[in-house]
XYZ file of C-alpha atoms in Angstrom:
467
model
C 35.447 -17.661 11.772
C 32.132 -19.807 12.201
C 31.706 -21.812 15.383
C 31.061 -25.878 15.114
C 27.438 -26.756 16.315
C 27.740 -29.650 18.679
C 24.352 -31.812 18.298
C 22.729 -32.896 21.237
C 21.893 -35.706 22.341
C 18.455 -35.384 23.328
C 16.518 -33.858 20.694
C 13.370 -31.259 20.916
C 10.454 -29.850 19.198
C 10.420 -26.038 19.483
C 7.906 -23.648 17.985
C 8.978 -20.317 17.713
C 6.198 -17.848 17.860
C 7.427 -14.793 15.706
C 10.053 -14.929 12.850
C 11.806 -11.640 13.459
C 15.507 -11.191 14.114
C 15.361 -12.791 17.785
C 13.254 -15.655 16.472
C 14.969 -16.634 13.545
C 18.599 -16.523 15.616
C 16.876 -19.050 18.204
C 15.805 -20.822 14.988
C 19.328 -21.366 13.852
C 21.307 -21.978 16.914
C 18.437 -24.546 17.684
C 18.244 -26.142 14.718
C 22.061 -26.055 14.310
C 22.341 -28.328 17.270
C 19.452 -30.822 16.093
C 16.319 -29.714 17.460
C 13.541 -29.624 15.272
C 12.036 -25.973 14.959
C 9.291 -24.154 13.528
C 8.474 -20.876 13.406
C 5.435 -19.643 12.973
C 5.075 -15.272 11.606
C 2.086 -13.476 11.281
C 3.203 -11.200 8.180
C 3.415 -12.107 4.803
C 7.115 -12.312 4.508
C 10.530 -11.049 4.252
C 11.150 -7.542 2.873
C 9.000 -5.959 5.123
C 9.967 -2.205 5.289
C 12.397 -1.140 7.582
C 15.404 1.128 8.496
C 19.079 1.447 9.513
C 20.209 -0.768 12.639
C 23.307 -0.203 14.751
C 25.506 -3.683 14.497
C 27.674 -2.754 17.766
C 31.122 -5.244 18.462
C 29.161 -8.194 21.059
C 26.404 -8.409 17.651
C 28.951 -8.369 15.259
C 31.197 -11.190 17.159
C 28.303 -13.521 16.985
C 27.318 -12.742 13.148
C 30.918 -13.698 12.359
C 30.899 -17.014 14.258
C 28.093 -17.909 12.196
C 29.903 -17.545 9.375
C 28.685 -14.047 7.874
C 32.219 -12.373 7.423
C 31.905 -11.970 3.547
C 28.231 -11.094 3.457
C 28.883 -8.179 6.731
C 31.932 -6.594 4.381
C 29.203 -6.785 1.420
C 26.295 -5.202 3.081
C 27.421 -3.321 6.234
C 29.823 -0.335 6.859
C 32.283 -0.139 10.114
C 32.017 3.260 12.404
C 33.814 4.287 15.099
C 32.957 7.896 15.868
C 29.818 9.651 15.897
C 29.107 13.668 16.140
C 26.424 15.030 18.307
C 24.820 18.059 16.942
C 22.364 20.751 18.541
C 18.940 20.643 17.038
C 18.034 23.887 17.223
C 21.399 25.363 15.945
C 23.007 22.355 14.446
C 26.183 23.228 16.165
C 28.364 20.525 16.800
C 28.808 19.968 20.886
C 30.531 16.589 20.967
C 32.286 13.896 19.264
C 31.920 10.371 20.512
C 35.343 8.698 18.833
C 35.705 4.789 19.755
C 39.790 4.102 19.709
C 40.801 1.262 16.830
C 42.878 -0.738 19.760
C 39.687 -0.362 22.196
C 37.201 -1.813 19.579
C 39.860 -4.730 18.871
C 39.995 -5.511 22.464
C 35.980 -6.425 22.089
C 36.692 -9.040 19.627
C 34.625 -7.269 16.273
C 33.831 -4.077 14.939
C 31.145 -1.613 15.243
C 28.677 -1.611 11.762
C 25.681 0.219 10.210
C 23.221 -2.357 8.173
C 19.996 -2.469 6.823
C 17.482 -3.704 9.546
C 16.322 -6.434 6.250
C 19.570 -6.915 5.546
C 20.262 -8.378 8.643
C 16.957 -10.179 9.089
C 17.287 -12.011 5.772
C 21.061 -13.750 6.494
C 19.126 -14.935 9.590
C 16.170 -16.042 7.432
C 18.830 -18.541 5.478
C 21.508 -19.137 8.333
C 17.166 -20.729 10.154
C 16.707 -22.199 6.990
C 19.554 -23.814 6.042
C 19.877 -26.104 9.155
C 16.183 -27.633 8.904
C 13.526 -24.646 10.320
C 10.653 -24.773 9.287
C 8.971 -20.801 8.820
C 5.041 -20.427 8.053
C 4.292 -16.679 7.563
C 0.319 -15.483 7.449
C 0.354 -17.015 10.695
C -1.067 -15.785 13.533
C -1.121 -17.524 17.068
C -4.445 -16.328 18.735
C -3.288 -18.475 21.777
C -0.672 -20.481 23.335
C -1.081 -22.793 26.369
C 0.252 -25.974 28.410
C -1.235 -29.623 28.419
C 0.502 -30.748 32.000
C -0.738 -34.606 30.979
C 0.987 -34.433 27.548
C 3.878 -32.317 28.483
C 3.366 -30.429 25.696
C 3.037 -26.606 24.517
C 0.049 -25.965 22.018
C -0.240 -22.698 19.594
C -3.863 -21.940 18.546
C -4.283 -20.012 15.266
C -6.788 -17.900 13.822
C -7.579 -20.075 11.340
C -8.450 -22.706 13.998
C -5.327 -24.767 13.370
C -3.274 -26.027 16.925
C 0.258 -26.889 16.672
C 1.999 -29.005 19.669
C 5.890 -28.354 20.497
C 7.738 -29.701 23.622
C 8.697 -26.148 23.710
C 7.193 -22.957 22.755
C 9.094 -19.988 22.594
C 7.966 -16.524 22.486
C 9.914 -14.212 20.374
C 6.759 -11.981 19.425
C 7.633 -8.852 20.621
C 6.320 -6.379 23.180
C 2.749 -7.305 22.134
C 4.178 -11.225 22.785
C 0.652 -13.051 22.847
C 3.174 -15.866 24.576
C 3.576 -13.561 27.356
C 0.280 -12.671 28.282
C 0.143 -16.726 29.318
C 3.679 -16.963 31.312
C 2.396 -13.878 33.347
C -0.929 -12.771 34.376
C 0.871 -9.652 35.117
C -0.456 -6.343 33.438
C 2.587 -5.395 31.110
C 0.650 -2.723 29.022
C 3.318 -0.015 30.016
C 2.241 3.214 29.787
C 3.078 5.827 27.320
C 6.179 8.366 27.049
C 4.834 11.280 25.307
C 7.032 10.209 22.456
C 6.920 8.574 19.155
C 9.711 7.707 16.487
C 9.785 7.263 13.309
C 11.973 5.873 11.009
C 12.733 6.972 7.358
C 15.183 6.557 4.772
C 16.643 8.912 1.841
C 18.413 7.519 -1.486
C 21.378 9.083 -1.270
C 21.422 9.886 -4.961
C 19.091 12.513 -3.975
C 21.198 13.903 -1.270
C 23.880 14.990 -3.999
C 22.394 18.146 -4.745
C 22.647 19.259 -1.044
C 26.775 18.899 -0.300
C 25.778 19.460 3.453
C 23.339 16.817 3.695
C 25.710 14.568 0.998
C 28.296 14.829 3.480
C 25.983 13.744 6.354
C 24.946 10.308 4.251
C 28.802 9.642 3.217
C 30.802 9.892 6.436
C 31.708 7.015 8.085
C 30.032 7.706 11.381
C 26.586 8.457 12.857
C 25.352 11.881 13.695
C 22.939 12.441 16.538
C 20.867 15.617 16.655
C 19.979 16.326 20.580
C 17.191 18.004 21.063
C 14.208 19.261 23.742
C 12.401 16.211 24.335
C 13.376 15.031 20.762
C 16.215 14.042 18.656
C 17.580 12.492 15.341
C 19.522 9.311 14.757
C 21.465 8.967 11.302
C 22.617 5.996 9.391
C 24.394 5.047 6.261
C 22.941 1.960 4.466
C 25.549 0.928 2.145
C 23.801 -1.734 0.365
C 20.796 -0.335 -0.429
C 22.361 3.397 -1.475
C 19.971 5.562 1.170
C 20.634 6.948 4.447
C 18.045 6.338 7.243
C 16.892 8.403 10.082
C 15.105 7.919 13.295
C 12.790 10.588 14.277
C 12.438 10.678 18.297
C 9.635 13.419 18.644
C 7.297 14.631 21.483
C 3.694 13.759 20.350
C 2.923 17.379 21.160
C 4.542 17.882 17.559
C 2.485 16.133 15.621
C -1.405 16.213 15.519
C -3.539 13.202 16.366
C -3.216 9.699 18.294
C -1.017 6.997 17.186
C -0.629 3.599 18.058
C 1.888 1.042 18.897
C 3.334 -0.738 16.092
C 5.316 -0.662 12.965
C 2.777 -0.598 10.594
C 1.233 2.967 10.454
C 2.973 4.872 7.841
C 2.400 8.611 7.950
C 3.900 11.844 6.046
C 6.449 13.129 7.670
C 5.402 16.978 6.502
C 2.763 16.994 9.491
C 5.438 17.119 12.332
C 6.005 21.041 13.323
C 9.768 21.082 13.047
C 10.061 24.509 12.600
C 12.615 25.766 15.407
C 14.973 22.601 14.050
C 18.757 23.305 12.192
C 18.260 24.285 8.096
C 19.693 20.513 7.567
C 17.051 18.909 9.606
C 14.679 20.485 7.974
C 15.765 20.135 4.843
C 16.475 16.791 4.825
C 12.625 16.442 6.039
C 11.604 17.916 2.761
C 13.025 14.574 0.755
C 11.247 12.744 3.054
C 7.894 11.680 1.634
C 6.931 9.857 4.350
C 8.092 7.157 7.361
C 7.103 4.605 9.463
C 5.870 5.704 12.985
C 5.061 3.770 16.331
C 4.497 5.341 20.166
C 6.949 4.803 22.344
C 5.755 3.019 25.711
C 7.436 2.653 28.695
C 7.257 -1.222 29.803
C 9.320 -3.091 32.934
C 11.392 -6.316 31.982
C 9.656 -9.437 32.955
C 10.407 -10.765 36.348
C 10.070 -14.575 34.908
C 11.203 -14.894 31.311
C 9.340 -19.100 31.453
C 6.109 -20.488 33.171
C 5.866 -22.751 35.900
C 6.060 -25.755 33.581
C 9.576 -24.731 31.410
C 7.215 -25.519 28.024
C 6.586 -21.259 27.608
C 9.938 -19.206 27.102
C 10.387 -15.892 26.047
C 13.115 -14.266 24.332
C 14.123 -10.989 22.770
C 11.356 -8.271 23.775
C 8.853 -10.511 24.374
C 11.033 -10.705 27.555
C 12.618 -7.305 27.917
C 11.265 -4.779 26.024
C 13.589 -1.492 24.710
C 13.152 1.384 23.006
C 12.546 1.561 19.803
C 15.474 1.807 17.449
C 17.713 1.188 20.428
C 21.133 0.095 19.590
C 20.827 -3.053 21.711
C 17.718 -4.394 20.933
C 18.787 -6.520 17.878
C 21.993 -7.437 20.220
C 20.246 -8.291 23.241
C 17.603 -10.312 21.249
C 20.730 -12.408 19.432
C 22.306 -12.882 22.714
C 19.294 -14.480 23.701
C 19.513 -16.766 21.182
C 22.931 -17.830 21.463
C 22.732 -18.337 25.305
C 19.179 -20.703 24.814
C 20.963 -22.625 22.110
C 24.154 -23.066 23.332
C 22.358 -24.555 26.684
C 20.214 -26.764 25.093
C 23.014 -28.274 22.865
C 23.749 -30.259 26.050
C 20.456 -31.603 26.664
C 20.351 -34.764 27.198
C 17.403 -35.623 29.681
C 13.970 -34.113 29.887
C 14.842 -33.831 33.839
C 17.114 -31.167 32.686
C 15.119 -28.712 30.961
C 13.970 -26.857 33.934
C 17.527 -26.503 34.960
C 18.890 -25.209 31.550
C 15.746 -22.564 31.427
C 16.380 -21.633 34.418
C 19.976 -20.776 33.503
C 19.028 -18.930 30.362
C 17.225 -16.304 32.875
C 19.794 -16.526 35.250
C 22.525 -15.537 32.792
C 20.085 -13.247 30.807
C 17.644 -11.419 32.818
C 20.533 -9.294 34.702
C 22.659 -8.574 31.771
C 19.284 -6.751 29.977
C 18.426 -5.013 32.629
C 22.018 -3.311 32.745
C 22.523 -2.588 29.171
C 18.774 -1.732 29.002
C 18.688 1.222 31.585
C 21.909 2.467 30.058
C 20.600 2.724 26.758
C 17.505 4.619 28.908
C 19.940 6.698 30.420
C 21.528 7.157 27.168
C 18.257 8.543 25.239
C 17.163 10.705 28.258
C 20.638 12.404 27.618
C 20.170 13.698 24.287
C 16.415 14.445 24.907
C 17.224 17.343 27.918
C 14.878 20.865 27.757
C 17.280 24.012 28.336
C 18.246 24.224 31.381
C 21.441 23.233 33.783
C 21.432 19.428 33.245
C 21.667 20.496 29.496
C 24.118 23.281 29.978
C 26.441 20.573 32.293
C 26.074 18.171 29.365
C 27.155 20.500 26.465
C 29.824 21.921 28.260
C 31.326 18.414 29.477
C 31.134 17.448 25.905
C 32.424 20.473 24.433
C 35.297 20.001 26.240
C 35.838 16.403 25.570
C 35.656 17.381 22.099
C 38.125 20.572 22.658
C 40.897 18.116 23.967
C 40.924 15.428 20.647
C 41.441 11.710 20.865
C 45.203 12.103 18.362
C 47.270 11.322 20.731
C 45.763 9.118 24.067
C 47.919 7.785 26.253
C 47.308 4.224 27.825
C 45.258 5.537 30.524
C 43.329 7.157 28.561
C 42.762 3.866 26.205
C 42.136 1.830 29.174
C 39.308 4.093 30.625
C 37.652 3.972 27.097
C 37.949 0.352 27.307
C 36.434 -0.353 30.734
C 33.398 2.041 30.212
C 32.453 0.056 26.961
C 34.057 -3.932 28.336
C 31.174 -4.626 30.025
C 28.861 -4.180 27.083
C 31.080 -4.691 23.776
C 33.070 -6.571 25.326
C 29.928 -9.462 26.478
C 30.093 -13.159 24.134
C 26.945 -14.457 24.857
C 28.468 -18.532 23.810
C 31.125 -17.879 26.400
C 28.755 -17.106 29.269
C 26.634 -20.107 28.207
C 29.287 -22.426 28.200
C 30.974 -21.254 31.814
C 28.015 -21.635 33.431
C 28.071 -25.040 31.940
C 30.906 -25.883 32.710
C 30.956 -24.605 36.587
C 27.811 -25.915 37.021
C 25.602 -27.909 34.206
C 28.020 -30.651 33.978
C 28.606 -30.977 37.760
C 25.153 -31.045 38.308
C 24.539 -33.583 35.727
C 27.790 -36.143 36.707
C 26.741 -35.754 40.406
C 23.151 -37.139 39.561
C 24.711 -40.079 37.202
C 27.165 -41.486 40.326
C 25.652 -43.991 42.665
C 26.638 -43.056 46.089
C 27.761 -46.769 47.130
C 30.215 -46.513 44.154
C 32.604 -44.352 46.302
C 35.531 -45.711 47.604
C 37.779 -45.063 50.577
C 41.693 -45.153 50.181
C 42.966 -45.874 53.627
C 46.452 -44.442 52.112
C 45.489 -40.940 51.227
C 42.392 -40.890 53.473
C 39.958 -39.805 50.785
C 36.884 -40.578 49.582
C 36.768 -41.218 45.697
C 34.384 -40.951 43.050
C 33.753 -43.904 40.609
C 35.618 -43.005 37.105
C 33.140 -43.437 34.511
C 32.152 -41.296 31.052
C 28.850 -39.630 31.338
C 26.520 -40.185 28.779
């Protein structure tokens, strides 16, 4: 199922600083629509190194709209159930089983895909409608000229680049920030890093525990004391991947934040893990590691002027490897382009940014301290709150998901609705329709074109198509 574009009628030049998976999604439903975008990346290119990413239904629903059915059956694999496993013991406490008729209700299924996977079908859905994407480059500075009405990117190597728009989808270290809000968003550190590895499956096969693991359809979760494990299968690359949450107390020396430090994983003291854990740590040569920092949302996602944006964590940062942050990041993009389809007067770009925040800003926040809430779960020391935990899920587990009843489906349903259930183009488009289009007929109507009909005592408005 793919979605029509509908072009608009006033037509913008965006720069997009950062050509990850939230920039190159605002890419293509920007370009799609007939603005003219360019995105500007400070790494070399695609095929960076990465790991698994969680795909859940309100991801998924957009992907197929754009058009990605065949190449999502091709490279991704559908899960509904996950097992969470003790650490220390590797006993199995709870199982996490989404019901087939409540993940049809959200409109798409719930995948597993390679994080490049994903960002290269977004590299050609950009492409393909007209972006333009420069990578080696990097935006030392972005600021406003109020006189031009215009957004200028400086780059290191002294080149400046003028958009109507700039958009900042650069990441927690968004350099586009740092000028929308003089506000010190350095966050300060959790006592936690993850990293993020993967294993070829082919040499998995000698260990049938471990095989098993990397060829069931679901995702394990190892809960641990401040720590735990994440696993993914990555059908169309062969190899399962991992995320490592870990108290930096386990491994020696300082790290920073970033993807780009790559370290062994044989210098993390996982000693008092389950036999698996550790054995699957010995086929791990190394992984890619960044420190997890704690950072607030942004209060204003634009500057005063409307010509600096932000979107994806640039705006609202998560943690790392969270399952919504390629979600959140997409929605982004679909609500900013969907709005901006029906731009048709500069007049109205404050109005239509300010609606992308509107619609935005609270819907992170909620499915960002839930996935918070989530991680702080699995992460619990011994103790009572663990103890209340295992046992709830124990017995969740005890009583099996064969045979629900409708009650039971429809609880299942409204504790996942408000997330799974979310389509970013249909929020856009109500809040168009209640409001964007109202606004914009009531400013094209002269008020001495009304008319008074003595027979029905009402005041009409003129008939006439806006344009």
């Amino acid at each position: 199922m793919s979605v029509s574009s509908r072009p608009a009628l006033l037509k913008l030049d965006f720069l997009i600083i950062g050509g990850g998976i939230a920039g190159l999604a605002c890419a293509y439903e920007l370009s799609r629509c007939g603005h003219r975008v360019r995105v500007l990346e400070k790494s070399s290119g695609l095929g960076q190194r990465a790991g698994g990413i969680r795909v859940p239904p309100n991801l998924t629903k957009i992907l197929l709209e754009w058009g990605l059915q065949d190449e999502l059956e091709n490279l991704a694999n559908r899960v509904l159930a996950s097992t969470f496993y003790s650490m220390e013991t590797g006993e199995a406490i709870g199982y996490l089983e989404w019901k087939e008729a409540v993940i049809q209700e959200t409109g798409a299924d719930y995948l597993l895909m390679a994080y490049d996977d994903l960002h290269r079908l977004l590299y050609r859905l950009a492409t393909s409608t007209g972006t333009k994407v420069t990578y080696d480059a990097c935006v030392t500075k972005v600021s406003v000229d109020h006189s031009a009405q215009t957004s200028c990117a400086f780059l290191a190597n002294g080149e400046v680049i003028t958009a109507d728009i700039i958009i900042g989808a650069d990441g927690y270290k968004s350099i586009v920030r740092d000028a929308v809000s003089k506000r010190n968003n350095n966050g300060k550190p959790s006592g936690m890093s993850v990293l993020t590895a993967t294993i070829p499956v082919e040499t998995m096969k000698a260990d049938p525990e471990l095989y098993a693991l990397a060829t069931t359809p679901e995702w394990p979760v190892w809960m641990g004391d401040s720590c735990s494990v994440l696993g993914y299968q990555l059908v169309s690359i062969q190899v399962s991947s991992a995320d490592f949450f870990i108290d930096d107390k386990l491994r020696p020396g300082n790290v920073e934040e970033g993807w780009d430090i790559v370290e062994s994983m044989h210098s993390s003291d996982m000693s008092l893990c389950e036999p698996r854990i550790r054995r699957m740590l010995s086929l791990i040569p190394d992984a890619l590691r960044t420190k997890y920092v704690e950072r607030d949302p942004m209060e204003e996602w634009a500057d005063e002027s409307g010509r600096l944006v932000l979107i994806g964590e640039a705006a609202h940062p998560l943690l790392p490897c969270s399952m919504h942050g390629p979600s959140l990041a997409v929605e982004d993009a679909v609500v900013f382009g969907t709005l901006f389809s029906h731009l048709r007067s500069h007049r109205h770009i404050p109005v239509l940014i300010e609606a992308y925040q509107d619609l935005r800003l609270p819907r992170c926040k909620t499915v960002s301290e839930g996935e918070l809430n989530n991680g702080r779960l699995v992460w619990l020391p011994p103790g009572e709150a663990r103890d209340q935990r295992d046992a709830y899920m124990k017995a969740s587990r005890a009583s099996g998901s064969d045979h629900w009843d409708e009650g039971q489906l429809r609880k299942q349903w409204e504790e996942v609705a408000g997330v799974f259930g979310y389509c970013a183009r249909d929020a856009a488009e109500d809040w168009w329709v209640n409001w964007g289009a109202l606004r914009e007929r009531s400013e094209s109507i002269n008020p001495l074109e009304f008319k008074y009909d003595m027979a029905t005592d009402m005041v009409i408005a003129p008939s006439k198509t806006v344009e």
